[in-house]
mmCIF file of C-alpha atoms in Angstrom:
data_model
loop_
_atom_site.group_PDB
_atom_site.id
_atom_site.type_symbol
_atom_site.label_atom_id
_atom_site.label_comp_id
_atom_site.label_asym_id
_atom_site.label_seq_id
_atom_site.Cartn_x
_atom_site.Cartn_y
_atom_site.Cartn_z
ATOM 1 C CA MET A 1 0.000 0.000 0.000
ATOM 2 C CA SER A 2 1.323 3.421 -0.897
ATOM 3 C CA PRO A 3 2.159 5.905 1.882
ATOM 4 C CA LEU A 4 -0.586 8.303 0.767
ATOM 5 C CA VAL A 5 -3.354 5.725 1.055
ATOM 6 C CA ALA A 6 -1.852 4.236 4.211
ATOM 7 C CA ARG A 7 -2.120 7.513 6.066
ATOM 8 C CA THR A 8 -5.663 8.148 4.799
ATOM 9 C CA PRO A 9 -7.679 5.119 5.911
ATOM 10 C CA ALA A 10 -10.910 7.077 5.494
ATOM 11 C CA LEU A 11 -10.549 6.577 1.744
ATOM 12 C CA ARG A 12 -10.634 2.786 2.037
ATOM 13 C CA THR A 13 -14.127 2.166 3.417
ATOM 14 C CA ALA A 14 -16.906 1.137 1.053
ATOM 15 C CA THR A 15 -18.952 4.242 1.844
ATOM 16 C CA SER A 16 -16.091 6.722 1.500
ATOM 17 C CA ALA A 17 -14.927 5.106 -1.747
ATOM 18 C CA GLU A 18 -18.412 5.363 -3.230
ATOM 19 C CA ILE A 19 -18.921 8.964 -2.139
ATOM 20 C CA PHE A 20 -15.450 10.057 -3.220
ATOM 21 C CA THR A 21 -15.971 8.432 -6.621
ATOM 22 C CA ARG A 22 -19.280 10.280 -7.017
ATOM 23 C CA ILE A 23 -17.527 13.551 -6.269
ATOM 24 C CA ILE A 24 -14.835 12.710 -8.846
ATOM 25 C CA THR A 25 -17.332 11.886 -11.580
ATOM 26 C CA HIS A 26 -20.150 14.354 -10.809
ATOM 27 C CA GLY A 27 -18.458 17.239 -9.016
ATOM 28 C CA PRO A 28 -19.100 19.961 -8.190
ATOM 29 C CA VAL A 29 -21.972 18.152 -6.496
ATOM 30 C CA SER A 30 -24.045 18.843 -3.388
ATOM 31 C CA ARG A 31 -24.384 16.529 -0.411
ATOM 32 C CA ILE A 32 -28.086 16.231 -1.234
ATOM 33 C CA GLU A 33 -27.290 15.046 -4.763
ATOM 34 C CA ILE A 34 -24.690 12.575 -3.447
ATOM 35 C CA GLY A 35 -27.350 11.185 -1.156
ATOM 36 C CA ARG A 36 -29.708 10.808 -4.096
ATOM 37 C CA LEU A 37 -27.065 9.068 -6.182
ATOM 38 C CA THR A 38 -25.948 6.691 -3.434
ATOM 39 C CA GLY A 39 -29.106 6.211 -1.379
ATOM 40 C CA LEU A 40 -27.294 7.421 1.757
ATOM 41 C CA SER A 41 -28.706 9.902 4.251
ATOM 42 C CA GLN A 42 -27.395 13.442 4.211
ATOM 43 C CA ALA A 43 -26.060 12.919 7.747
ATOM 44 C CA LYS A 44 -24.085 9.861 6.593
ATOM 45 C CA VAL A 45 -22.747 11.768 3.597
ATOM 46 C CA THR A 46 -21.642 14.690 5.795
ATOM 47 C CA LYS A 47 -19.954 12.377 8.318
ATOM 48 C CA THR A 48 -18.085 10.535 5.567
ATOM 49 C CA VAL A 49 -17.032 13.639 3.663
ATOM 50 C CA SER A 50 -15.696 15.514 6.707
ATOM 51 C CA PRO A 51 -12.366 13.598 6.975
ATOM 52 C CA LEU A 52 -11.896 13.832 3.215
ATOM 53 C CA ILE A 53 -12.188 17.606 3.467
ATOM 54 C CA ARG A 54 -9.883 17.653 6.490
ATOM 55 C CA ASP A 55 -7.223 15.585 4.711
ATOM 56 C CA GLY A 56 -7.316 17.716 1.583
ATOM 57 C CA PHE A 57 -9.004 15.362 -0.882
ATOM 58 C CA VAL A 58 -12.302 17.236 -1.151
ATOM 59 C CA THR A 59 -13.018 20.944 -1.144
ATOM 60 C CA VAL A 60 -16.230 22.887 -0.480
ATOM 61 C CA GLY A 61 -17.381 25.588 -2.897
ATOM 62 C CA GLU A 62 -17.122 29.132 -1.615
ATOM 63 C CA HIS A 63 -20.465 30.155 -3.067
ATOM 64 C CA ALA A 64 -23.879 28.629 -2.721
ATOM 65 C CA GLU A 65 -24.997 26.487 -5.619
ATOM 66 C CA SER A 66 -28.580 27.732 -5.480
ATOM 67 C CA SER A 67 -30.363 30.809 -4.197
ATOM 68 C CA SER A 68 -33.539 28.865 -3.371
ATOM 69 C CA PRO A 69 -35.088 29.365 0.103
ATOM 70 C CA GLY A 70 -33.538 27.487 3.005
ATOM 71 C CA ARG A 71 -29.962 26.539 3.863
ATOM 72 C CA PRO A 72 -27.476 27.434 1.085
ATOM 73 C CA VAL A 73 -26.091 24.479 -0.846
ATOM 74 C CA TYR A 74 -22.276 24.450 -1.104
ATOM 75 C CA PRO A 75 -21.071 21.961 -3.716
ATOM 76 C CA LEU A 76 -18.241 19.495 -3.130
ATOM 77 C CA SER A 77 -15.358 19.022 -5.558
ATOM 78 C CA VAL A 78 -12.325 16.792 -5.619
ATOM 79 C CA VAL A 79 -9.001 18.531 -5.030
ATOM 80 C CA PRO A 80 -7.518 17.784 -8.493
ATOM 81 C CA ARG A 81 -3.914 17.071 -7.499
ATOM 82 C CA SER A 82 -4.594 15.502 -4.125
ATOM 83 C CA MET A 83 -4.054 12.066 -5.650
ATOM 84 C CA LEU A 84 -1.898 11.044 -8.621
ATOM 85 C CA ALA A 85 -1.386 7.818 -10.546
ATOM 86 C CA ILE A 86 0.850 6.544 -13.319
ATOM 87 C CA GLY A 87 -0.808 4.926 -16.316
ATOM 88 C CA VAL A 88 1.062 2.778 -18.832
ATOM 89 C CA LYS A 89 -0.226 1.537 -22.203
ATOM 90 C CA VAL A 90 1.748 -1.341 -23.710
ATOM 91 C CA ASN A 91 1.610 -1.398 -27.514
ATOM 92 C CA ALA A 92 3.288 -3.691 -30.007
ATOM 93 C CA ASP A 93 6.046 -1.214 -30.779
ATOM 94 C CA GLU A 94 6.168 1.204 -27.845
ATOM 95 C CA ILE A 95 5.179 1.983 -24.276
ATOM 96 C CA VAL A 96 3.262 5.175 -23.523
ATOM 97 C CA ALA A 97 3.160 6.341 -19.903
ATOM 98 C CA VAL A 98 1.488 9.277 -18.170
ATOM 99 C CA ALA A 99 1.204 10.771 -14.699
ATOM 100 C CA VAL A 100 -2.403 11.798 -14.137
ATOM 101 C CA SER A 101 -4.219 13.647 -11.365
ATOM 102 C CA ILE A 102 -7.502 12.511 -9.865
ATOM 103 C CA GLY A 103 -8.930 15.550 -11.648
ATOM 104 C CA ASN A 104 -8.080 13.924 -15.020
ATOM 105 C CA GLU A 105 -5.160 16.235 -15.751
ATOM 106 C CA VAL A 106 -2.134 14.782 -17.533
ATOM 107 C CA LEU A 107 0.814 16.230 -15.626
ATOM 108 C CA THR A 108 3.621 14.658 -17.631
ATOM 109 C CA SER A 109 4.219 11.803 -20.048
ATOM 110 C CA THR A 110 6.953 9.700 -21.641
ATOM 111 C CA ARG A 111 7.374 7.069 -24.343
ATOM 112 C CA ARG A 112 9.775 4.176 -24.848
ATOM 113 C CA PRO A 113 10.203 2.142 -28.041
ATOM 114 C CA LEU A 114 9.849 -1.635 -27.804
ATOM 115 C CA ALA A 115 12.344 -3.533 -29.911
ATOM 116 C CA ARG A 116 11.362 -6.877 -28.336
ATOM 117 C CA HIS A 117 8.206 -8.296 -26.767
ATOM 118 C CA ASP A 118 9.649 -10.732 -24.238
ATOM 119 C CA PRO A 119 8.196 -10.148 -20.744
ATOM 120 C CA GLU A 120 11.540 -9.198 -19.189
ATOM 121 C CA THR A 121 12.168 -6.433 -21.730
ATOM 122 C CA VAL A 122 8.631 -5.057 -21.497
ATOM 123 C CA ALA A 123 8.646 -5.065 -17.687
ATOM 124 C CA ALA A 124 12.025 -3.316 -17.636
ATOM 125 C CA GLU A 125 10.775 -0.599 -19.996
ATOM 126 C CA ILE A 126 7.640 -0.097 -17.883
ATOM 127 C CA VAL A 127 9.840 0.384 -14.816
ATOM 128 C CA ARG A 128 12.052 2.853 -16.702
ATOM 129 C CA CYS A 129 8.984 4.858 -17.733
ATOM 130 C CA ALA A 130 7.612 4.868 -14.189
ATOM 131 C CA ARG A 131 10.905 6.011 -12.705
ATOM 132 C CA ARG A 132 11.233 8.761 -15.294
ATOM 133 C CA LEU A 133 7.756 10.052 -14.466
ATOM 134 C CA VAL A 134 8.483 9.938 -10.735
ATOM 135 C CA ASP A 135 11.606 12.015 -11.346
ATOM 136 C CA LYS A 136 9.679 14.516 -13.460
ATOM 137 C CA LEU A 137 6.995 14.872 -10.772
ATOM 138 C CA GLY A 138 9.531 15.825 -8.114
ATOM 139 C CA ASP A 139 7.951 16.429 -4.704
ATOM 140 C CA SER A 140 4.484 15.798 -6.160
ATOM 141 C CA ALA A 141 5.416 12.102 -6.493
ATOM 142 C CA GLU A 142 4.549 11.607 -2.821
ATOM 143 C CA ARG A 143 0.889 11.836 -3.867
ATOM 144 C CA LEU A 144 1.147 8.834 -6.181
ATOM 145 C CA VAL A 145 -1.163 5.968 -5.234
ATOM 146 C CA GLY A 146 -0.189 3.365 -7.793
ATOM 147 C CA ILE A 147 0.704 2.312 -11.315
ATOM 148 C CA GLY A 148 -1.833 1.000 -13.797
ATOM 149 C CA VAL A 149 -0.637 -1.035 -16.780
ATOM 150 C CA SER A 150 -2.964 -1.806 -19.682
ATOM 151 C CA VAL A 151 -2.311 -4.673 -22.093
ATOM 152 C CA SER A 152 -4.447 -6.176 -24.843
ATOM 153 C CA GLY A 153 -5.766 -9.679 -24.318
ATOM 154 C CA ASP A 154 -7.058 -11.880 -21.505
ATOM 155 C CA ILE A 155 -5.956 -10.253 -18.257
ATOM 156 C CA ASP A 156 -6.475 -11.447 -14.682
ATOM 157 C CA SER A 157 -6.468 -8.031 -13.038
ATOM 158 C CA GLY A 158 -6.804 -9.542 -9.569
ATOM 159 C CA SER A 159 -3.430 -11.294 -9.823
ATOM 160 C CA GLY A 160 -1.781 -9.035 -12.394
ATOM 161 C CA VAL A 161 -1.268 -11.966 -14.763
ATOM 162 C CA VAL A 162 -1.496 -11.610 -18.536
ATOM 163 C CA ARG A 163 -3.159 -14.931 -19.260
ATOM 164 C CA HIS A 164 -3.082 -14.570 -23.037
ATOM 165 C CA SER A 165 -2.043 -11.681 -25.286
ATOM 166 C CA PRO A 166 -1.848 -12.609 -28.971
ATOM 167 C CA LEU A 167 -0.446 -9.160 -29.767
ATOM 168 C CA LEU A 168 2.580 -9.739 -27.538
ATOM 169 C CA GLY A 169 2.712 -13.514 -27.892
ATOM 170 C CA TRP A 170 2.345 -13.975 -24.128
ATOM 171 C CA ALA A 171 0.724 -16.682 -22.023
ATOM 172 C CA ASN A 172 0.495 -16.630 -18.215
ATOM 173 C CA VAL A 173 2.960 -13.782 -17.672
ATOM 174 C CA PRO A 174 2.978 -12.379 -14.065
ATOM 175 C CA LEU A 175 3.523 -8.818 -15.277
ATOM 176 C CA GLY A 176 2.135 -7.097 -12.186
ATOM 177 C CA ALA A 177 4.384 -8.939 -9.758
ATOM 178 C CA THR A 178 7.424 -8.458 -12.009
ATOM 179 C CA VAL A 179 6.959 -4.685 -12.176
ATOM 180 C CA ALA A 180 5.992 -4.384 -8.500
ATOM 181 C CA ARG A 181 9.329 -5.896 -7.420
ATOM 182 C CA GLU A 182 11.107 -2.877 -8.928
ATOM 183 C CA VAL A 183 8.883 -0.014 -7.762
ATOM 184 C CA ASP A 184 7.576 1.251 -4.430
ATOM 185 C CA LEU A 185 3.962 1.533 -5.547
ATOM 186 C CA PRO A 186 1.057 -0.892 -5.964
ATOM 187 C CA VAL A 187 0.732 -2.173 -9.534
ATOM 188 C CA VAL A 188 -2.517 -3.181 -11.228
ATOM 189 C CA VAL A 189 -2.689 -4.765 -14.695
ATOM 190 C CA GLU A 190 -5.871 -4.369 -16.733
ATOM 191 C CA ASN A 191 -7.172 -5.180 -20.196
ATOM 192 C CA ASP A 192 -6.533 -2.071 -22.289
ATOM 193 C CA VAL A 193 -10.043 -1.636 -23.690
ATOM 194 C CA ARG A 194 -11.638 -2.217 -20.306
ATOM 195 C CA ALA A 195 -9.322 0.410 -18.823
ATOM 196 C CA LEU A 196 -10.338 2.851 -21.560
ATOM 197 C CA ALA A 197 -13.993 2.117 -20.780
ATOM 198 C CA ARG A 198 -13.386 2.840 -17.088
ATOM 199 C CA SER A 199 -11.878 6.176 -18.055
ATOM 200 C CA GLU A 200 -15.037 6.924 -20.033
ATOM 201 C CA GLN A 201 -17.072 5.803 -17.023
ATOM 202 C CA TRP A 202 -15.365 8.348 -14.774
ATOM 203 C CA PHE A 203 -14.680 11.268 -17.066
ATOM 204 C CA GLY A 204 -16.628 10.738 -20.279
ATOM 205 C CA LEU A 205 -19.815 9.009 -21.386
ATOM 206 C CA GLY A 206 -20.505 7.322 -18.054
ATOM 207 C CA VAL A 207 -21.211 10.629 -16.334
ATOM 208 C CA GLU A 208 -24.408 11.054 -18.348
ATOM 209 C CA ALA A 209 -25.195 7.790 -20.164
ATOM 210 C CA GLU A 210 -26.890 4.902 -18.394
ATOM 211 C CA SER A 211 -25.080 2.458 -20.670
ATOM 212 C CA PHE A 212 -22.477 2.506 -23.410
ATOM 213 C CA ALA A 213 -19.989 0.358 -25.280
ATOM 214 C CA ILE A 214 -16.633 1.488 -26.590
ATOM 215 C CA VAL A 215 -15.315 -0.468 -29.554
ATOM 216 C CA THR A 216 -11.688 -0.015 -30.522
ATOM 217 C CA ILE A 217 -10.324 -0.621 -33.996
ATOM 218 C CA GLY A 218 -6.621 -0.900 -34.666
ATOM 219 C CA ALA A 219 -3.982 -3.555 -34.073
ATOM 220 C CA GLY A 220 -6.836 -5.515 -32.473
ATOM 221 C CA ILE A 221 -10.615 -5.203 -32.170
ATOM 222 C CA GLY A 222 -11.904 -4.857 -28.615
ATOM 223 C CA CYS A 223 -14.967 -3.734 -26.706
ATOM 224 C CA GLY A 224 -15.573 -2.303 -23.237
ATOM 225 C CA ILE A 225 -19.149 -2.421 -21.931
ATOM 226 C CA TYR A 226 -20.714 -0.175 -19.285
ATOM 227 C CA VAL A 227 -24.122 -1.174 -17.847
ATOM 228 C CA ASN A 228 -25.747 -1.010 -14.421
ATOM 229 C CA ARG A 229 -23.320 1.725 -13.319
ATOM 230 C CA ASP A 230 -20.172 -0.299 -13.878
ATOM 231 C CA VAL A 231 -17.880 -1.708 -16.529
ATOM 232 C CA VAL A 232 -18.642 -5.379 -17.091
ATOM 233 C CA VAL A 233 -15.826 -7.810 -16.274
ATOM 234 C CA GLY A 234 -17.549 -11.203 -16.353
ATOM 235 C CA ALA A 235 -16.807 -14.457 -14.582
ATOM 236 C CA HIS A 236 -13.477 -14.978 -16.342
ATOM 237 C CA GLY A 237 -12.511 -11.416 -17.252
ATOM 238 C CA VAL A 238 -12.910 -11.716 -21.025
ATOM 239 C CA VAL A 239 -16.094 -9.727 -21.617
ATOM 240 C CA GLY A 240 -16.040 -7.686 -24.813
ATOM 241 C CA GLU A 241 -13.680 -9.771 -26.950
ATOM 242 C CA ILE A 242 -15.729 -9.047 -30.060
ATOM 243 C CA GLY A 243 -12.588 -9.261 -32.159
ATOM 244 C CA HIS A 244 -12.789 -13.008 -31.704
ATOM 245 C CA LEU A 245 -16.428 -13.475 -32.643
ATOM 246 C CA PRO A 246 -16.555 -15.928 -35.587
ATOM 247 C CA LEU A 247 -18.199 -13.510 -38.013
ATOM 248 C CA ALA A 248 -15.600 -13.466 -40.804
ATOM 249 C CA SER A 249 -14.772 -16.002 -43.484
ATOM 250 C CA PRO A 250 -13.524 -19.325 -42.060
ATOM 251 C CA ASP A 251 -10.578 -19.012 -44.449
ATOM 252 C CA ALA A 252 -9.248 -16.043 -42.466
ATOM 253 C CA ARG A 253 -6.717 -17.067 -39.816
ATOM 254 C CA CYS A 254 -6.487 -14.877 -36.709
ATOM 255 C CA VAL A 255 -3.373 -14.133 -34.675
ATOM 256 C CA CYS A 256 -5.071 -15.998 -31.818
ATOM 257 C CA GLY A 257 -4.693 -19.199 -33.852
ATOM 258 C CA ARG A 258 -8.392 -19.584 -34.695
ATOM 259 C CA ARG A 259 -10.201 -18.982 -37.961
ATOM 260 C CA GLY A 260 -13.048 -16.658 -38.866
ATOM 261 C CA CYS A 261 -12.470 -14.057 -36.154
ATOM 262 C CA VAL A 262 -13.505 -10.463 -36.805
ATOM 263 C CA GLU A 263 -9.926 -9.469 -36.061
ATOM 264 C CA ALA A 264 -8.672 -11.807 -38.784
ATOM 265 C CA VAL A 265 -10.049 -9.439 -41.448
ATOM 266 C CA ALA A 266 -10.600 -6.158 -39.597
ATOM 267 C CA SER A 267 -7.405 -5.428 -37.633
ATOM 268 C CA SER A 268 -4.924 -2.981 -39.142
ATOM 269 C CA GLY A 269 -2.469 -5.815 -39.737
ATOM 270 C CA ALA A 270 -5.101 -7.992 -41.426
ATOM 271 C CA ILE A 271 -6.104 -5.198 -43.816
ATOM 272 C CA ARG A 272 -2.471 -4.457 -44.645
ATOM 273 C CA ASP A 273 -1.675 -8.128 -45.209
ATOM 274 C CA ALA A 274 -4.684 -8.596 -47.502
ATOM 275 C CA VAL A 275 -3.522 -5.719 -49.690
ATOM 276 C CA ARG A 276 0.042 -7.052 -49.631
ATOM 277 C CA VAL A 277 -1.125 -10.419 -50.893
ATOM 278 C CA GLY A 278 -3.392 -8.848 -53.500
ATOM 279 C CA HIS A 279 -0.547 -6.775 -54.903
ATOM 280 C CA GLY A 280 2.209 -9.317 -54.353
ATOM 281 C CA ASP A 281 4.174 -6.735 -52.385
ATOM 282 C CA PRO A 282 5.347 -7.852 -48.902
ATOM 283 C CA ALA A 283 6.846 -4.405 -48.223
ATOM 284 C CA LEU A 284 3.534 -2.569 -48.602
ATOM 285 C CA THR A 285 2.578 -0.611 -45.443
ATOM 286 C CA LEU A 286 -0.787 0.193 -43.891
ATOM 287 C CA ALA A 287 -0.354 3.784 -45.074
ATOM 288 C CA ASP A 288 0.116 2.419 -48.591
ATOM 289 C CA ALA A 289 -3.068 0.364 -48.259
ATOM 290 C CA VAL A 290 -4.997 3.435 -47.112
ATOM 291 C CA ALA A 291 -3.676 5.513 -49.997
ATOM 292 C CA LEU A 292 -4.582 2.783 -52.481
ATOM 293 C CA ALA A 293 -8.115 2.518 -51.078
ATOM 294 C CA HIS A 294 -8.599 6.282 -51.301
ATOM 295 C CA ALA A 295 -7.431 6.071 -54.911
ATOM 296 C CA GLY A 296 -10.072 3.413 -55.648
ATOM 297 C CA ASP A 297 -7.746 0.413 -55.909
ATOM 298 C CA ARG A 298 -10.059 -2.622 -55.999
ATOM 299 C CA THR A 299 -7.893 -4.856 -53.814
ATOM 300 C CA ALA A 300 -7.578 -2.222 -51.093
ATOM 301 C CA VAL A 301 -11.242 -1.213 -51.275
ATOM 302 C CA ASP A 302 -12.294 -4.848 -50.925
ATOM 303 C CA ALA A 303 -10.044 -5.289 -47.877
ATOM 304 C CA PHE A 304 -11.655 -2.352 -46.117
ATOM 305 C CA ASP A 305 -15.116 -3.533 -47.173
ATOM 306 C CA ARG A 306 -14.486 -6.936 -45.578
ATOM 307 C CA ALA A 307 -13.300 -5.199 -42.429
ATOM 308 C CA GLY A 308 -16.362 -2.949 -42.315
ATOM 309 C CA THR A 309 -18.718 -5.873 -42.845
ATOM 310 C CA ALA A 310 -17.194 -7.835 -39.954
ATOM 311 C CA ILE A 311 -17.069 -4.846 -37.617
ATOM 312 C CA GLY A 312 -20.673 -3.875 -38.412
ATOM 313 C CA ALA A 313 -21.863 -7.401 -37.631
ATOM 314 C CA ALA A 314 -19.919 -7.360 -34.362
ATOM 315 C CA LEU A 315 -21.490 -4.022 -33.406
ATOM 316 C CA ALA A 316 -24.939 -5.474 -34.114
ATOM 317 C CA VAL A 317 -24.189 -8.463 -31.886
ATOM 318 C CA THR A 318 -23.088 -6.066 -29.127
ATOM 319 C CA ALA A 319 -26.245 -3.967 -29.492
ATOM 320 C CA ASN A 320 -28.492 -7.055 -29.510
ATOM 321 C CA LEU A 321 -26.871 -8.506 -26.382
ATOM 322 C CA VAL A 322 -26.335 -5.386 -24.280
ATOM 323 C CA ASP A 323 -28.657 -2.716 -25.764
ATOM 324 C CA PRO A 324 -26.395 0.267 -24.974
ATOM 325 C CA GLU A 325 -27.514 3.853 -25.508
ATOM 326 C CA VAL A 326 -24.441 4.580 -27.572
ATOM 327 C CA VAL A 327 -21.478 2.747 -29.085
ATOM 328 C CA VAL A 328 -18.292 4.768 -29.396
ATOM 329 C CA ILE A 329 -16.011 3.622 -32.202
ATOM 330 C CA ALA A 330 -12.463 4.538 -31.246
ATOM 331 C CA GLY A 331 -8.844 3.497 -31.601
ATOM 332 C CA GLU A 332 -6.129 4.265 -34.109
ATOM 333 C CA GLY A 333 -8.197 2.619 -36.859
ATOM 334 C CA VAL A 334 -10.760 5.441 -36.854
ATOM 335 C CA MET A 335 -8.238 7.493 -38.807
ATOM 336 C CA GLU A 336 -9.409 5.457 -41.811
ATOM 337 C CA TYR A 337 -13.061 5.259 -40.705
ATOM 338 C CA ASP A 338 -14.310 6.843 -43.931
ATOM 339 C CA LEU A 339 -13.051 3.796 -45.831
ATOM 340 C CA TYR A 340 -15.381 1.354 -44.085
ATOM 341 C CA GLU A 341 -18.079 3.500 -42.483
ATOM 342 C CA ARG A 342 -20.705 2.697 -45.119
ATOM 343 C CA ARG A 343 -20.189 -1.058 -44.729
ATOM 344 C CA ILE A 344 -20.208 -0.813 -40.934
ATOM 345 C CA ARG A 345 -23.501 1.071 -40.849
ATOM 346 C CA GLU A 346 -25.131 -1.137 -43.493
ATOM 347 C CA GLU A 347 -24.186 -4.322 -41.671
ATOM 348 C CA PHE A 348 -25.220 -2.888 -38.316
ATOM 349 C CA ALA A 349 -28.629 -1.867 -39.671
ATOM 350 C CA ALA A 350 -29.080 -5.279 -41.298
ATOM 351 C CA HIS A 351 -28.483 -7.244 -38.079
ATOM 352 C CA ALA A 352 -29.464 -4.991 -35.135
ATOM 353 C CA PHE A 353 -32.723 -6.402 -33.778
ATOM 354 C CA GLY A 354 -35.741 -4.181 -33.163
ATOM 355 C CA ALA A 355 -35.092 -1.148 -30.992
ATOM 356 C CA ALA A 356 -31.398 -2.087 -30.697
ATOM 357 C CA ALA A 357 -31.050 -0.369 -34.075
ATOM 358 C CA ASN A 358 -31.686 2.935 -32.248
ATOM 359 C CA CYS A 359 -28.264 2.650 -30.618
ATOM 360 C CA ARG A 360 -26.162 5.618 -31.713
ATOM 361 C CA LEU A 361 -22.815 4.934 -33.377
ATOM 362 C CA VAL A 362 -20.356 7.714 -32.570
ATOM 363 C CA VAL A 363 -16.769 8.000 -33.798
ATOM 364 C CA ARG A 364 -14.206 9.421 -31.394
ATOM 365 C CA ARG A 365 -10.476 9.646 -31.922
ATOM 366 C CA HIS A 366 -8.413 8.427 -28.969
ATOM 367 C CA THR A 367 -4.661 8.878 -28.699
ATOM 368 C CA PHE A 368 -2.408 6.476 -26.846
ATOM 369 C CA ILE A 369 -2.218 9.134 -24.123
ATOM 370 C CA ASP A 370 -5.965 8.547 -23.614
ATOM 371 C CA TRP A 371 -5.341 4.792 -23.395
ATOM 372 C CA ALA A 372 -2.629 5.361 -20.795
ATOM 373 C CA CYS A 373 -5.014 7.598 -18.818
ATOM 374 C CA GLY A 374 -7.399 4.642 -18.725
ATOM 375 C CA ALA A 375 -4.660 2.577 -17.096
ATOM 376 C CA ALA A 376 -4.206 5.349 -14.514
ATOM 377 C CA VAL A 377 -7.923 5.162 -13.693
ATOM 378 C CA ALA A 378 -7.435 1.448 -12.987
ATOM 379 C CA ALA A 379 -4.752 2.423 -10.465
ATOM 380 C CA PHE A 380 -7.040 5.000 -8.848
ATOM 381 C CA ARG A 381 -9.836 2.450 -8.568
ATOM 382 C CA GLU A 382 -7.514 -0.041 -6.913
ATOM 383 C CA ALA A 383 -6.338 2.614 -4.448
ATOM 384 C CA LEU A 384 -9.974 3.285 -3.513
ATOM 385 C CA ARG A 385 -10.954 -0.360 -3.231
ATOM 386 C CA PRO A 386 -12.410 -1.003 0.245
ATOM 387 C CA VAL A 387 -10.305 -3.037 2.652
ATOM 388 C CA GLY A 388 -11.545 -5.611 5.079
#
């Protein structure tokens, strides 16, 4: 446990964690509104908030929120830099790391290239990034509560084990424990798309929407799902792996070793490889494939059409199963969204059942800094997890 959390036990009760999280996500917010959101009495809210104000995690507005008759309402807000976390996004070719405040402010960031994917190299680069950020924070580093690391694939966040990551070629890698041995902070490892969804839960769509899904397109195809006021994890931690739904041609082999996966035709690598094969040019890049598609090249256009068809079907499956208000389409692949948007929307409309077709599809560009911020949110959540 980090020194900051250790000396602030009031943050680690179930009630304080819930109230503090509501202030983070809804602030400035009144005690009355917190009571409405949590079902707690105003007296209980006041008693719980008092030590958080005393210890500098919550502040009270100087001016009344409303001029209505009766006692003035002074809203509560989180003190933005009272708590910090490091978030790390592990990609195929680089590591992106950020130091983030509980107010969702990126204080500093760093990147490290990845020449190799073996666990020892990746863990060492994560540690280097974390130490660099600690140095850059200076005295503010004493407010760090943990390090969140996000990785694509099947992640056991409870143990910090990467059970299976096709992108990195890993199986049963104890990444959390390996990193934790080299740093003086708690380390939590989370699936990258689920971490991004948790960031949206705290600071984005989740503040207003009752439900949403965030689908990421890029090196892989993933999905984070938010319903019933939380991001869905599932019994085995693999909720949202729509990239491995068998909706593509059975001839298409996926990096996971199976055939017919959405990812086998819709990932950036799959699109690039299809155009390479079609042109007989193994040196062709994804940028080349995009340029060819924009120029009307039949091979490239067909590759993006196949990707759009598979992604649209996967979105329809998600809408039919979960019925979210909105699906956000994100990831580095949205840079080329115009190339497969028509196919995505046609396939979605063809397979979304009944009122599920009313689900809004929204495109939002996320940078890898945003992904790393999602990992930081995972660290914040772990720091606020009730003890006992």
